[in-house]
């Protein structure tokens, strides 16, 4: 009698890229949505956040470009470790800069604006942490 065992199908988190590819893609999607929101709603966000529409539009355009770059890193068949390290570094800088901006109170930053910057910093730092774990596991 012969028995045959079939290996279980690899989950999306154990295939090539593991945790890294989905973490990069989620970063790109969330960052892109944030950038689009800043671009489209800049005049509406001015009052509640205390950030000028010009600044919000500039940041929005930057975030859209950054999101596209992160998506491209994730889209490569073989994810470049150096590119991921650059994304992690950029995310860490963005998170730190957001906290500094909230503490210093750039422009006419409101309490809601400061809270938004700190929340944004926490999310971006979380992306960096998950990406670092994904990079180390691959």
Tab-separated table of N, CA and C in Angstrom:
chain	number	residue	atom	x	y	z
A	1	UNK	N	0.842	-1.167	0.000
A	1	UNK	CA	0.000	0.000	0.000
A	1	UNK	C	0.891	1.235	0.000
A	2	UNK	N	0.565	2.140	-0.859
A	2	UNK	CA	1.334	3.371	-0.975
A	2	UNK	C	0.462	4.545	-0.562
A	3	UNK	N	1.022	5.416	0.257
A	3	UNK	CA	0.292	6.630	0.623
A	3	UNK	C	1.023	7.831	0.058
A	4	UNK	N	0.254	8.797	-0.271
A	4	UNK	CA	0.826	10.027	-0.818
A	4	UNK	C	0.417	11.184	0.067
A	5	UNK	N	1.382	11.973	0.413
A	5	UNK	CA	1.096	13.179	1.208
A	5	UNK	C	1.278	14.385	0.321
A	6	UNK	N	0.368	15.284	0.440
A	6	UNK	CA	0.454	16.528	-0.307
A	6	UNK	C	0.782	17.636	0.672
A	7	UNK	N	1.764	18.418	0.320
A	7	UNK	CA	2.121	19.546	1.187
A	7	UNK	C	0.984	20.553	1.173
A	8	UNK	N	0.699	21.151	2.321
A	8	UNK	CA	-0.357	22.161	2.348
A	8	UNK	C	0.028	23.338	1.454
A	9	UNK	N	-0.989	23.935	0.883
A	9	UNK	CA	-0.742	25.095	0.020
A	9	UNK	C	-0.130	26.212	0.847
A	10	UNK	N	0.806	26.895	0.257
A	10	UNK	CA	1.450	28.008	0.955
A	10	UNK	C	0.463	29.154	1.082
A	11	UNK	N	0.428	29.735	2.254
A	11	UNK	CA	-0.437	30.896	2.456
A	11	UNK	C	0.248	32.115	1.858
A	12	UNK	N	-0.510	33.193	1.663
A	12	UNK	CA	0.115	34.395	1.111
A	12	UNK	C	1.267	34.918	1.965
A	13	UNK	N	1.279	34.574	3.249
A	13	UNK	CA	2.330	35.080	4.123
A	13	UNK	C	3.546	34.164	4.168
A	14	UNK	N	3.471	32.977	3.553
A	14	UNK	CA	4.639	32.103	3.553
A	14	UNK	C	5.257	31.967	2.169
A	15	UNK	N	4.585	32.459	1.151
A	15	UNK	CA	5.149	32.437	-0.198
A	15	UNK	C	6.237	33.486	-0.319
A	16	UNK	N	6.865	33.531	-1.484
A	16	UNK	CA	7.933	34.508	-1.734
A	16	UNK	C	7.455	35.892	-1.323
A	17	UNK	N	8.213	36.556	-0.523
A	17	UNK	CA	7.836	37.877	-0.047
A	17	UNK	C	7.220	37.814	1.332
A	18	UNK	N	6.606	36.690	1.690
A	18	UNK	CA	6.028	36.497	3.008
A	18	UNK	C	5.188	37.663	3.472
A	19	UNK	N	5.466	38.124	4.644
A	19	UNK	CA	4.771	39.249	5.247
A	19	UNK	C	5.131	40.557	4.555
A	20	UNK	N	6.275	40.588	3.946
A	20	UNK	CA	6.813	41.827	3.400
A	20	UNK	C	5.949	42.420	2.289
A	21	UNK	N	5.588	41.621	1.315
A	21	UNK	CA	4.831	42.141	0.167
A	21	UNK	C	3.481	42.729	0.599
A	22	UNK	N	2.684	42.006	1.409
A	22	UNK	CA	1.421	42.607	1.836
A	22	UNK	C	1.615	43.855	2.698
A	23	UNK	N	2.665	43.881	3.506
A	23	UNK	CA	2.928	45.064	4.337
A	23	UNK	C	3.257	46.269	3.465
A	24	UNK	N	4.049	46.058	2.434
A	24	UNK	CA	4.378	47.149	1.516
A	24	UNK	C	3.137	47.608	0.752
A	25	UNK	N	2.341	46.657	0.301
A	25	UNK	CA	1.127	47.018	-0.450
A	25	UNK	C	0.145	47.790	0.416
A	26	UNK	N	-0.038	47.346	1.659
A	26	UNK	CA	-0.946	48.060	2.555
A	26	UNK	C	-0.431	49.470	2.813
A	27	UNK	N	0.859	49.605	3.021
A	27	UNK	CA	1.480	50.916	3.197
A	27	UNK	C	1.169	51.794	1.988
A	28	UNK	N	1.355	51.262	0.791
A	28	UNK	CA	1.120	52.036	-0.431
A	28	UNK	C	-0.340	52.461	-0.548
A	29	UNK	N	-1.258	51.560	-0.255
A	29	UNK	CA	-2.685	51.874	-0.379
A	29	UNK	C	-3.105	52.932	0.640
A	30	UNK	N	-2.715	52.750	1.893
A	30	UNK	CA	-3.091	53.707	2.940
A	30	UNK	C	-2.440	55.064	2.680
A	31	UNK	N	-1.175	55.058	2.304
A	31	UNK	CA	-0.470	56.308	2.012
A	31	UNK	C	-1.096	57.007	0.816
A	32	UNK	N	-1.428	56.255	-0.217
A	32	UNK	CA	-2.072	56.837	-1.390
A	32	UNK	C	-3.433	57.430	-1.060
A	33	UNK	N	-4.210	56.730	-0.249
A	33	UNK	CA	-5.519	57.245	0.157
A	33	UNK	C	-5.366	58.525	0.974
A	34	UNK	N	-4.388	58.551	1.857
A	34	UNK	CA	-4.121	59.743	2.655
A	34	UNK	C	-3.728	60.908	1.747
A	35	UNK	N	-2.835	60.638	0.798
A	35	UNK	CA	-2.410	61.676	-0.135
A	35	UNK	C	-3.559	62.198	-0.974
A	36	UNK	N	-4.394	61.298	-1.472
A	36	UNK	CA	-5.555	61.715	-2.273
A	36	UNK	C	-6.516	62.546	-1.428
A	37	UNK	N	-6.698	62.134	-0.181
A	37	UNK	CA	-7.557	62.899	0.720
A	37	UNK	C	-7.039	64.308	0.940
A	38	UNK	N	-5.745	64.442	1.153
A	38	UNK	CA	-5.158	65.769	1.323
A	38	UNK	C	-5.337	66.616	0.067
A	39	UNK	N	-5.120	66.018	-1.086
A	39	UNK	CA	-5.262	66.764	-2.341
A	39	UNK	C	-6.699	67.202	-2.575
A	40	UNK	N	-7.629	66.289	-2.401
A	40	UNK	CA	-9.024	66.568	-2.728
A	40	UNK	C	-9.747	67.392	-1.668
A	41	UNK	N	-9.370	67.236	-0.420
A	41	UNK	CA	-10.107	67.889	0.664
A	41	UNK	C	-9.306	68.978	1.366
A	42	UNK	N	-8.227	69.442	0.762
A	42	UNK	CA	-7.367	70.441	1.419
A	42	UNK	C	-8.147	71.639	1.967
A	43	UNK	N	-9.054	72.263	1.197
A	43	UNK	CA	-9.775	73.420	1.740
A	43	UNK	C	-10.681	73.056	2.923
A	44	UNK	N	-11.179	71.841	2.946
A	44	UNK	CA	-12.056	71.410	4.038
A	44	UNK	C	-11.273	71.034	5.292
A	45	UNK	N	-10.035	70.614	5.119
A	45	UNK	CA	-9.210	70.184	6.255
A	45	UNK	C	-8.459	71.335	6.911
A	46	UNK	N	-8.364	72.454	6.221
A	46	UNK	CA	-7.634	73.621	6.714
A	46	UNK	C	-8.096	74.001	8.118
A	47	UNK	N	-9.376	74.237	8.296
A	47	UNK	CA	-9.905	74.660	9.592
A	47	UNK	C	-9.738	73.622	10.686
A	48	UNK	N	-10.219	72.400	10.472
A	48	UNK	CA	-10.121	71.401	11.540
A	48	UNK	C	-8.688	71.036	11.934
A	49	UNK	N	-7.782	70.974	10.956
A	49	UNK	CA	-6.409	70.562	11.264
A	49	UNK	C	-5.478	71.739	11.548
A	50	UNK	N	-5.814	72.907	11.012
A	50	UNK	CA	-4.936	74.060	11.185
A	50	UNK	C	-3.735	74.035	10.261
A	51	UNK	N	-3.846	73.303	9.165
A	51	UNK	CA	-2.770	73.230	8.169
A	51	UNK	C	-3.276	73.871	6.886
A	52	UNK	N	-2.461	74.694	6.264
A	52	UNK	CA	-2.901	75.437	5.083
A	52	UNK	C	-3.214	74.496	3.922
A	53	UNK	N	-4.173	74.888	3.080
A	53	UNK	CA	-4.483	74.068	1.908
A	53	UNK	C	-3.259	73.838	1.014
A	54	UNK	N	-2.397	74.837	0.891
A	54	UNK	CA	-1.189	74.676	0.078
A	54	UNK	C	-0.272	73.598	0.632
A	55	UNK	N	-0.090	73.599	1.941
A	55	UNK	CA	0.742	72.571	2.575
A	55	UNK	C	0.103	71.194	2.404
A	56	UNK	N	-1.203	71.123	2.625
A	56	UNK	CA	-1.895	69.841	2.495
A	56	UNK	C	-1.811	69.308	1.067
A	57	UNK	N	-1.951	70.184	0.082
A	57	UNK	CA	-1.843	69.740	-1.315
A	57	UNK	C	-0.427	69.258	-1.624
A	58	UNK	N	0.560	69.989	-1.142
A	58	UNK	CA	1.953	69.580	-1.376
A	58	UNK	C	2.242	68.225	-0.735
A	59	UNK	N	1.810	68.067	0.494
A	59	UNK	CA	2.011	66.795	1.189
A	59	UNK	C	1.233	65.691	0.478
A	60	UNK	N	0.019	66.007	0.039
A	60	UNK	CA	-0.786	65.027	-0.682
A	60	UNK	C	-0.113	64.549	-1.956
A	61	UNK	N	0.448	65.474	-2.717
A	61	UNK	CA	1.148	65.103	-3.957
A	61	UNK	C	2.369	64.245	-3.640
A	62	UNK	N	3.114	64.629	-2.614
A	62	UNK	CA	4.276	63.834	-2.211
A	62	UNK	C	3.850	62.424	-1.809
A	63	UNK	N	2.787	62.329	-1.012
A	63	UNK	CA	2.343	61.018	-0.540
A	63	UNK	C	1.883	60.124	-1.689
A	64	UNK	N	1.237	60.710	-2.696
A	64	UNK	CA	0.834	59.906	-3.856
A	64	UNK	C	2.054	59.363	-4.592
A	65	UNK	N	3.058	60.201	-4.767
A	65	UNK	CA	4.286	59.748	-5.435
A	65	UNK	C	4.987	58.681	-4.594
A	66	UNK	N	5.044	58.894	-3.300
A	66	UNK	CA	5.681	57.922	-2.405
A	66	UNK	C	4.919	56.600	-2.427
A	67	UNK	N	3.590	56.676	-2.401
A	67	UNK	CA	2.773	55.461	-2.441
A	67	UNK	C	3.041	54.671	-3.718
A	68	UNK	N	3.162	55.366	-4.834
A	68	UNK	CA	3.461	54.688	-6.105
A	68	UNK	C	4.822	54.000	-6.039
A	69	UNK	N	5.795	54.672	-5.441
A	69	UNK	CA	7.134	54.085	-5.323
A	69	UNK	C	7.107	52.841	-4.435
A	70	UNK	N	6.387	52.908	-3.325
A	70	UNK	CA	6.294	51.751	-2.422
A	70	UNK	C	5.575	50.601	-3.127
A	71	UNK	N	4.529	50.912	-3.887
A	71	UNK	CA	3.817	49.869	-4.630
A	71	UNK	C	4.760	49.192	-5.623
A	72	UNK	N	5.582	49.985	-6.292
A	72	UNK	CA	6.531	49.414	-7.253
A	72	UNK	C	7.551	48.505	-6.565
A	73	UNK	N	7.983	48.876	-5.376
A	73	UNK	CA	8.898	48.008	-4.620
A	73	UNK	C	8.214	46.665	-4.356
A	74	UNK	N	6.948	46.713	-3.949
A	74	UNK	CA	6.207	45.484	-3.645
A	74	UNK	C	5.888	44.672	-4.896
A	75	UNK	N	5.784	45.334	-6.036
A	75	UNK	CA	5.359	44.668	-7.274
A	75	UNK	C	6.473	43.878	-7.952
A	76	UNK	N	7.695	44.155	-7.600
A	76	UNK	CA	8.809	43.434	-8.237
A	76	UNK	C	8.746	41.951	-7.880
A	77	UNK	N	9.116	41.134	-8.831
A	77	UNK	CA	9.109	39.682	-8.594
A	77	UNK	C	9.990	39.344	-7.391
A	78	UNK	N	11.163	39.913	-7.369
A	78	UNK	CA	12.077	39.749	-6.231
A	78	UNK	C	12.192	41.115	-5.563
A	79	UNK	N	11.737	41.194	-4.335
A	79	UNK	CA	11.741	42.467	-3.618
A	79	UNK	C	13.166	42.803	-3.203
A	80	UNK	N	13.600	43.996	-3.534
A	80	UNK	CA	14.948	44.460	-3.216
A	80	UNK	C	15.061	44.801	-1.729
A	81	UNK	N	16.010	44.164	-1.060
A	81	UNK	CA	16.245	44.470	0.348
A	81	UNK	C	16.635	45.922	0.558
A	82	UNK	N	17.461	46.454	-0.339
A	82	UNK	CA	17.882	47.857	-0.222
A	82	UNK	C	16.690	48.796	-0.382
A	83	UNK	N	15.790	48.471	-1.305
A	83	UNK	CA	14.607	49.310	-1.504
A	83	UNK	C	13.707	49.268	-0.273
A	84	UNK	N	13.565	48.092	0.317
A	84	UNK	CA	12.747	47.969	1.528
A	84	UNK	C	13.387	48.736	2.678
A	85	UNK	N	14.697	48.653	2.797
A	85	UNK	CA	15.385	49.423	3.839
A	85	UNK	C	15.146	50.916	3.644
A	86	UNK	N	15.123	51.374	2.397
A	86	UNK	CA	14.847	52.786	2.115
A	86	UNK	C	13.417	53.146	2.523
A	87	UNK	N	12.460	52.265	2.239
A	87	UNK	CA	11.068	52.501	2.632
A	87	UNK	C	10.961	52.549	4.155
A	88	UNK	N	11.600	51.611	4.827
A	88	UNK	CA	11.567	51.585	6.294
A	88	UNK	C	12.175	52.870	6.859
A	89	UNK	N	13.310	53.278	6.312
A	89	UNK	CA	13.946	54.515	6.768
A	89	UNK	C	13.073	55.731	6.529
A	90	UNK	N	12.464	55.801	5.345
A	90	UNK	CA	11.578	56.931	5.033
A	90	UNK	C	10.373	56.936	5.964
A	91	UNK	N	9.818	55.764	6.236
A	91	UNK	CA	8.683	55.691	7.153
A	91	UNK	C	9.079	56.123	8.562
A	92	UNK	N	10.251	55.707	9.006
A	92	UNK	CA	10.718	56.106	10.337
A	92	UNK	C	10.912	57.620	10.412
A	93	UNK	N	11.497	58.191	9.363
A	93	UNK	CA	11.678	59.652	9.329
A	93	UNK	C	10.334	60.375	9.311
A	94	UNK	N	9.392	59.857	8.536
A	94	UNK	CA	8.069	60.485	8.455
A	94	UNK	C	7.381	60.438	9.820
A	95	UNK	N	7.463	59.295	10.487
A	95	UNK	CA	6.837	59.160	11.799
A	95	UNK	C	7.462	60.133	12.801
A	96	UNK	N	8.785	60.192	12.825
A	96	UNK	CA	9.470	61.109	13.748
A	96	UNK	C	9.136	62.559	13.415
A	97	UNK	N	9.152	62.895	12.136
A	97	UNK	CA	8.829	64.259	11.716
A	97	UNK	C	7.409	64.651	12.072
A	98	UNK	N	6.485	63.709	11.972
A	98	UNK	CA	5.090	63.993	12.322
A	98	UNK	C	4.950	64.294	13.808
A	99	UNK	N	5.663	63.539	14.639
A	99	UNK	CA	5.619	63.792	16.087
A	99	UNK	C	6.233	65.154	16.398
A	100	UNK	N	7.368	65.450	15.782
A	100	UNK	CA	8.004	66.760	15.995
A	100	UNK	C	7.055	67.874	15.571
A	101	UNK	N	6.423	67.732	14.408
A	101	UNK	CA	5.488	68.757	13.924
A	101	UNK	C	4.327	68.934	14.897
A	102	UNK	N	3.844	67.840	15.478
A	102	UNK	CA	2.743	67.928	16.438
A	102	UNK	C	3.177	68.614	17.724
A	103	UNK	N	4.376	68.300	18.192
A	103	UNK	CA	4.872	68.879	19.445
A	103	UNK	C	5.200	70.358	19.269
A	104	UNK	N	5.861	70.683	18.166
A	104	UNK	CA	6.254	72.072	17.904
A	104	UNK	C	5.037	72.911	17.530
A	105	UNK	N	4.067	72.290	16.883
A	105	UNK	CA	2.860	73.004	16.489
A	105	UNK	C	3.055	73.827	15.234
A	106	UNK	N	3.388	73.185	14.129
A	106	UNK	CA	3.615	73.905	12.871
A	106	UNK	C	2.367	74.673	12.459
A	107	UNK	N	2.581	75.806	11.826
A	107	UNK	CA	1.467	76.619	11.336
A	107	UNK	C	0.513	76.977	12.457
A	108	UNK	N	-0.760	76.860	12.170
A	108	UNK	CA	-1.812	77.127	13.158
A	108	UNK	C	-2.444	75.814	13.591
A	109	UNK	N	-1.612	74.833	13.836
A	109	UNK	CA	-2.065	73.478	14.144
A	109	UNK	C	-3.069	73.481	15.293
A	110	UNK	N	-4.186	72.824	15.085
A	110	UNK	CA	-5.206	72.700	16.126
A	110	UNK	C	-4.928	71.448	16.961
A	111	UNK	N	-5.688	71.283	18.032
A	111	UNK	CA	-5.569	70.066	18.831
A	111	UNK	C	-5.892	68.831	18.002
A	112	UNK	N	-6.925	68.939	17.163
A	112	UNK	CA	-7.278	67.829	16.278
A	112	UNK	C	-6.150	67.565	15.284
A	113	UNK	N	-5.552	68.642	14.779
A	113	UNK	CA	-4.435	68.491	13.842
A	113	UNK	C	-3.247	67.806	14.490
A	114	UNK	N	-2.935	68.193	15.729
A	114	UNK	CA	-1.820	67.559	16.444
A	114	UNK	C	-2.125	66.086	16.696
A	115	UNK	N	-3.354	65.805	17.092
A	115	UNK	CA	-3.748	64.412	17.306
A	115	UNK	C	-3.665	63.597	16.024
A	116	UNK	N	-4.075	64.198	14.901
A	116	UNK	CA	-4.002	63.519	13.606
A	116	UNK	C	-2.551	63.211	13.243
A	117	UNK	N	-1.655	64.162	13.483
A	117	UNK	CA	-0.241	63.934	13.173
A	117	UNK	C	0.341	62.802	14.018
A	118	UNK	N	-0.032	62.754	15.284
A	118	UNK	CA	0.471	61.687	16.159
A	118	UNK	C	-0.113	60.336	15.734
A	119	UNK	N	-1.400	60.309	15.396
A	119	UNK	CA	-2.013	59.067	14.913
A	119	UNK	C	-1.339	58.604	13.621
A	120	UNK	N	-1.122	59.546	12.720
A	120	UNK	CA	-0.440	59.235	11.459
A	120	UNK	C	0.957	58.682	11.737
A	121	UNK	N	1.656	59.283	12.686
A	121	UNK	CA	3.000	58.809	13.042
A	121	UNK	C	2.950	57.377	13.556
A	122	UNK	N	1.955	57.064	14.368
A	122	UNK	CA	1.832	55.706	14.913
A	122	UNK	C	1.568	54.691	13.804
A	123	UNK	N	0.709	55.044	12.864
A	123	UNK	CA	0.405	54.132	11.752
A	123	UNK	C	1.647	53.903	10.898
A	124	UNK	N	2.345	54.976	10.567
A	124	UNK	CA	3.534	54.864	9.714
A	124	UNK	C	4.647	54.101	10.439
A	125	UNK	N	4.808	54.345	11.729
A	125	UNK	CA	5.800	53.587	12.502
A	125	UNK	C	5.421	52.106	12.535
A	126	UNK	N	4.127	51.824	12.614
A	126	UNK	CA	3.668	50.439	12.562
A	126	UNK	C	4.008	49.780	11.235
A	127	UNK	N	3.818	50.517	10.130
A	127	UNK	CA	4.211	49.986	8.824
A	127	UNK	C	5.700	49.669	8.811
A	128	UNK	N	6.504	50.590	9.309
A	128	UNK	CA	7.959	50.380	9.320
A	128	UNK	C	8.321	49.144	10.135
A	129	UNK	N	7.676	48.968	11.278
A	129	UNK	CA	7.981	47.818	12.138
A	129	UNK	C	7.610	46.501	11.454
A	130	UNK	N	6.432	46.448	10.847
A	130	UNK	CA	6.004	45.217	10.171
A	130	UNK	C	6.895	44.942	8.962
A	131	UNK	N	7.267	45.984	8.246
A	131	UNK	CA	8.159	45.810	7.095
A	131	UNK	C	9.527	45.298	7.538
A	132	UNK	N	10.015	45.783	8.661
A	132	UNK	CA	11.296	45.307	9.181
A	132	UNK	C	11.209	43.822	9.548
A	133	UNK	N	10.127	43.431	10.201
A	133	UNK	CA	9.930	42.015	10.530
A	133	UNK	C	9.868	41.194	9.240
A	134	UNK	N	9.116	41.677	8.264
A	134	UNK	CA	9.010	40.967	6.991
A	134	UNK	C	10.342	40.843	6.281
A	135	UNK	N	11.141	41.891	6.344
A	135	UNK	CA	12.459	41.868	5.709
A	135	UNK	C	13.363	40.844	6.384
A	136	UNK	N	13.309	40.778	7.690
A	136	UNK	CA	14.163	39.837	8.430
A	136	UNK	C	13.733	38.388	8.230
A	137	UNK	N	12.459	38.165	7.974
A	137	UNK	CA	11.945	36.795	7.818
A	137	UNK	C	12.181	36.220	6.432
A	138	UNK	N	12.469	37.041	5.464
A	138	UNK	CA	12.539	36.497	4.098
A	138	UNK	C	13.829	35.799	3.818
